[in-house]
Coordinates of C-alpha atoms in Angstrom, one line a residue:
X1 CA 95.4 57.7 69.5
X2 CA 92.1 58.9 68.9
X3 CA 90.5 58.1 71.6
X4 CA 93.1 59.9 73.6
X5 CA 93.4 63.0 71.6
X6 CA 89.4 62.7 72.2
X7 CA 90.0 62.4 76.0
X8 CA 92.3 64.7 76.8
X9 CA 90.3 67.3 74.7
X10 CA 87.1 66.4 77.0
X11 CA 89.1 67.4 80.1
X12 CA 90.6 71.0 78.9
X13 CA 87.7 71.9 77.8
X14 CA 85.7 70.3 81.5
X15 CA 88.8 72.4 83.7
X16 CA 88.2 75.7 80.6
X17 CA 84.3 75.2 82.0
X18 CA 85.4 75.5 85.7
X19 CA 87.7 78.2 85.7
X20 CA 85.3 79.5 83.9
X21 CA 82.4 79.0 86.4
X22 CA 83.6 78.0 89.4
X23 CA 86.4 80.9 90.3
X24 CA 85.0 83.4 92.4
X25 CA 85.7 87.4 89.9
X26 CA 86.9 89.6 93.1
X27 CA 84.9 92.4 92.0
X28 CA 87.2 95.3 93.7
X29 CA 89.5 94.7 91.0
X30 CA 87.6 95.9 88.5
X31 CA 88.4 100.0 87.5
X32 CA 90.7 99.9 90.2
X33 CA 93.9 101.8 89.4
X34 CA 96.1 102.2 92.8
X35 CA 95.8 100.3 95.7
X36 CA 98.8 100.7 98.9
X37 CA 98.6 98.7 101.7
X38 CA 100.6 99.9 104.2
X39 CA 102.0 97.7 105.5
X40 CA 105.5 98.2 105.1
X41 CA 106.1 100.0 102.4
X42 CA 103.9 102.5 99.5
X43 CA 104.2 99.8 96.5
X44 CA 101.1 99.9 95.1
X45 CA 99.0 96.5 94.8
X46 CA 98.1 96.5 91.2
X47 CA 99.8 95.2 88.0
X48 CA 100.1 99.5 87.2
X49 CA 103.5 100.2 90.1
X50 CA 101.8 103.2 91.4
X51 CA 105.1 103.2 93.9
X52 CA 105.5 106.3 96.3
X53 CA 108.6 107.5 97.8
X54 CA 108.4 107.9 101.5
X55 CA 109.1 110.5 103.2
X56 CA 109.5 110.2 107.4
X57 CA 106.3 107.7 107.7
X58 CA 106.4 105.2 110.5
X59 CA 104.8 101.9 109.1
X60 CA 105.0 99.9 113.0
X61 CA 101.8 100.6 114.3
X62 CA 98.8 99.0 113.6
X63 CA 96.6 98.8 111.1
X64 CA 92.8 97.9 110.0
X65 CA 94.7 95.2 107.9
X66 CA 98.4 94.7 109.0
X67 CA 100.3 98.4 109.7
X68 CA 99.5 101.2 108.3
X69 CA 101.3 104.5 107.5
X70 CA 101.7 107.2 110.1
X71 CA 102.5 110.9 109.5
X72 CA 104.2 113.5 112.0
X73 CA 101.7 115.7 111.0
X74 CA 105.6 117.7 109.6
X75 CA 107.4 116.4 107.6
X76 CA 105.7 113.3 106.0
X77 CA 104.4 112.8 102.7
X78 CA 104.6 109.5 100.1
X79 CA 105.1 111.2 96.6
X80 CA 103.5 109.0 93.6
X81 CA 104.5 110.0 90.0
X82 CA 102.8 111.3 88.1
X83 CA 100.1 109.8 85.9
X84 CA 97.1 109.8 83.8
X85 CA 95.5 107.3 85.7
X86 CA 94.9 109.8 88.7
X87 CA 93.8 112.3 86.3
X88 CA 90.2 112.3 86.3
X89 CA 89.1 114.5 83.0
X90 CA 90.0 114.5 79.6
X91 CA 89.9 116.9 77.1
X92 CA 86.4 117.6 77.1
X93 CA 84.7 116.6 80.6
X94 CA 85.4 115.1 83.8
X95 CA 85.9 111.6 84.1
X96 CA 83.9 109.4 87.4
X97 CA 86.6 107.7 90.2
X98 CA 86.2 106.3 93.5
X99 CA 88.8 106.5 96.6
X100 CA 88.3 105.2 99.5
X101 CA 90.9 104.7 102.8
X102 CA 91.1 104.6 106.4
X103 CA 91.8 107.6 108.2
X104 CA 91.9 109.3 111.2
X105 CA 93.5 112.4 112.6
X106 CA 95.3 113.0 115.9
X107 CA 94.6 116.9 116.1
X108 CA 91.2 117.4 116.0
X109 CA 90.0 120.9 113.8
X110 CA 93.0 121.7 112.4
X111 CA 93.3 121.7 108.5
X112 CA 95.7 118.7 106.6
X113 CA 95.7 117.2 103.4
X114 CA 94.9 113.5 102.9
X115 CA 95.2 113.2 99.1
X116 CA 96.1 116.2 97.0
X117 CA 97.1 116.6 93.3
X118 CA 97.8 119.8 93.2
X119 CA 101.0 122.6 92.4
X120 CA 100.5 125.8 93.2
X121 CA 98.4 127.9 90.8
X122 CA 98.2 124.5 89.4
X123 CA 95.7 122.8 90.9
X124 CA 93.5 119.4 90.3
X125 CA 91.7 118.1 93.9
X126 CA 92.5 118.1 97.0
X127 CA 91.0 116.2 100.0
X128 CA 91.4 117.4 103.6
X129 CA 90.5 117.4 107.4
X130 CA 89.7 120.6 107.8
X131 CA 87.4 122.0 111.6
X132 CA 87.5 118.2 112.3
X133 CA 85.5 117.1 108.5
X134 CA 87.1 115.5 105.8
X135 CA 86.7 118.1 102.7
X136 CA 87.4 117.1 98.8
X137 CA 87.6 119.9 96.1
X138 CA 87.8 119.6 93.1
X139 CA 89.5 122.6 90.7
X140 CA 89.0 124.3 87.3
X141 CA 91.0 126.1 88.4
X142 CA 91.9 128.3 91.8
X143 CA 89.1 131.2 91.4
X144 CA 86.4 128.1 90.5
X145 CA 85.3 125.0 92.4
X146 CA 83.7 122.0 93.2
X147 CA 83.4 121.5 97.1
X148 CA 81.6 118.4 99.5
X149 CA 82.2 118.2 102.9
X150 CA 81.0 115.6 105.7
X151 CA 78.4 116.5 107.8
X152 CA 79.2 114.6 110.8
X153 CA 82.4 115.9 112.9
X154 CA 85.6 113.1 112.5
X155 CA 86.0 111.4 116.1
X156 CA 90.2 112.5 117.2
X157 CA 92.0 109.5 116.8
X158 CA 89.5 107.4 115.8
X159 CA 89.2 104.8 112.1
X160 CA 87.1 105.7 109.2
X161 CA 86.4 104.2 106.9
X162 CA 86.1 106.6 103.6
X163 CA 84.7 106.5 100.1
X164 CA 84.0 109.5 98.3
X165 CA 82.9 109.1 94.8
X166 CA 82.2 111.8 91.7
X167 CA 80.2 111.0 88.6
X168 CA 81.9 113.3 86.4
X169 CA 78.3 115.2 86.0
X170 CA 80.5 118.4 86.3
X171 CA 78.0 119.8 88.9
X172 CA 78.8 119.9 92.9
X173 CA 75.6 117.1 93.3
X174 CA 77.7 114.6 91.2
X175 CA 80.2 114.1 94.2
X176 CA 78.7 111.3 98.0
X177 CA 81.0 110.7 101.1
X178 CA 80.1 107.9 102.4
X179 CA 81.6 107.5 106.2
X180 CA 82.4 103.8 106.6
X181 CA 79.9 102.5 103.9
X182 CA 77.0 104.3 105.0
X183 CA 76.3 108.0 104.6
X184 CA 75.6 109.6 108.3
X185 CA 73.7 112.6 107.8
X186 CA 74.7 113.4 104.1
X187 CA 77.4 115.7 102.2
X188 CA 77.9 118.7 102.4
X189 CA 77.9 120.9 98.8
X190 CA 79.2 124.4 98.0
X191 CA 81.2 125.5 95.1
X192 CA 83.2 129.2 94.2
X193 CA 83.5 130.4 90.2
X194 CA 82.2 128.5 86.9
X195 CA 83.5 124.8 87.2
X196 CA 84.1 123.2 83.7
X197 CA 86.6 119.9 84.5
X198 CA 89.2 119.7 85.6
X199 CA 92.3 120.5 83.9
X200 CA 95.4 117.8 83.0
X201 CA 98.4 118.4 83.9
X202 CA 101.3 116.9 84.7
X203 CA 102.5 117.1 88.1
X204 CA 102.4 113.9 91.2
X205 CA 100.4 112.8 93.6
X206 CA 100.8 113.4 97.1
X207 CA 99.4 111.4 99.9
X208 CA 99.4 112.6 103.3
X209 CA 101.1 115.8 102.6
X210 CA 99.9 119.4 99.9
X211 CA 102.2 121.0 97.3
X212 CA 100.7 124.1 96.5
X213 CA 103.0 126.1 98.6
X214 CA 105.8 123.8 97.5
X215 CA 106.6 123.3 100.8
X216 CA 104.7 120.8 101.6
X217 CA 103.0 122.1 104.6
X218 CA 100.1 121.8 106.6
X219 CA 100.1 117.8 106.3
X220 CA 99.1 114.8 108.3
X221 CA 98.7 114.8 111.4
X222 CA 97.3 110.7 111.9
X223 CA 97.6 107.5 109.8
X224 CA 96.4 106.3 106.3
X225 CA 95.2 102.4 105.8
X226 CA 94.7 100.5 102.4
X227 CA 94.5 103.4 99.7
X228 CA 92.3 102.1 96.7
X229 CA 92.2 104.6 93.7
X230 CA 89.2 103.6 91.1
X231 CA 88.8 105.4 87.4
X232 CA 85.7 105.4 85.4
X233 CA 83.4 104.1 88.5
X234 CA 81.7 105.8 90.8
X235 CA 81.0 103.8 94.0
X236 CA 77.4 103.1 95.2
X237 CA 76.7 103.2 99.1
X238 CA 76.1 99.0 98.8
X239 CA 79.2 98.9 97.1
X240 CA 81.3 101.8 100.4
X241 CA 80.0 99.4 102.5
X242 CA 81.3 95.8 101.0
X243 CA 85.0 97.0 101.0
X244 CA 84.4 98.8 104.3
X245 CA 82.9 95.3 105.6
X246 CA 85.5 93.1 103.8
X247 CA 88.0 96.0 105.1
X248 CA 87.1 94.4 108.0
X249 CA 87.6 91.0 108.7
X250 CA 91.2 92.3 107.9
X251 CA 91.5 91.0 104.1
X252 CA 92.6 93.7 101.6
X253 CA 90.5 94.4 99.1
X254 CA 92.4 92.2 96.4

C-alpha cells in the first residue's frame, strides 16, 4: 500500500511539473480586460463578460478572423456598460493601456468614431477617423486634452490593424500608434490647455459611434474586427507586431 501511494504521488508530481513547464502560456492574456471577436455578436471573450448591446450591426461579412462587425455610419453602435476596466486613471494619475483592433472605413476624409468613453461634457477618451487619419484624444476635460494621430493616410476601404498605446505619463509623447504592427511614418502629437489626467466617470464604453451629443452621430461607416483592450500595460512595437501576425494567420488572440 505504501508503494502504491508513493508511486501515485510521484506520478501526480510529474503531471504537475509537465503542466507547469510544458504548457504554452498565451502572452496576450496578460492584462487583457476585454476582447470582442465580432464573429456573430458583441460578446466579450474574456472572463470579464463586457458584453455589448447591438444596434444595426451586420455580422455576415468576412473579417480578418472569421466574420466582422459592419457599421452603417448612421444608426449602428455597440454600447458596453460602464466598468472600471475602461477607466484608465485612478485618483492621482493615468494608468497605461493598449487597444488593438482591425478597422476600415468606407468614406475617406469624413469624421467617424471608432471607440469612445464620453457623454456630453464628461469626456475620458475618443478614437476616430478624421481627414483620412486615425486620431486618439485623452481628456482631462473637453478644453484640456492630449491627442495623437497617424502620419500615414488611411486608405479608404482597406483593413488595417491599429495598436494604440499610452504609458500613463500624462504627456503626449507617451502615446504611440502602430499601423499593422509597424511605426509607419510615425505619430504626430498635440495638446490643448493643461492636461493632468483622465477623469473617472460612470459612462458607457461605445464602439462604432460617439456619444458626446447624446444622439450617437458621426458613426463609423466601415467595419471592425478583433477588438482587444489591455489595462496596465503599454505594448511595444514587437508585441503589436506579434498580435498582428497571429491574427493574420486566421487565429484569434485567445
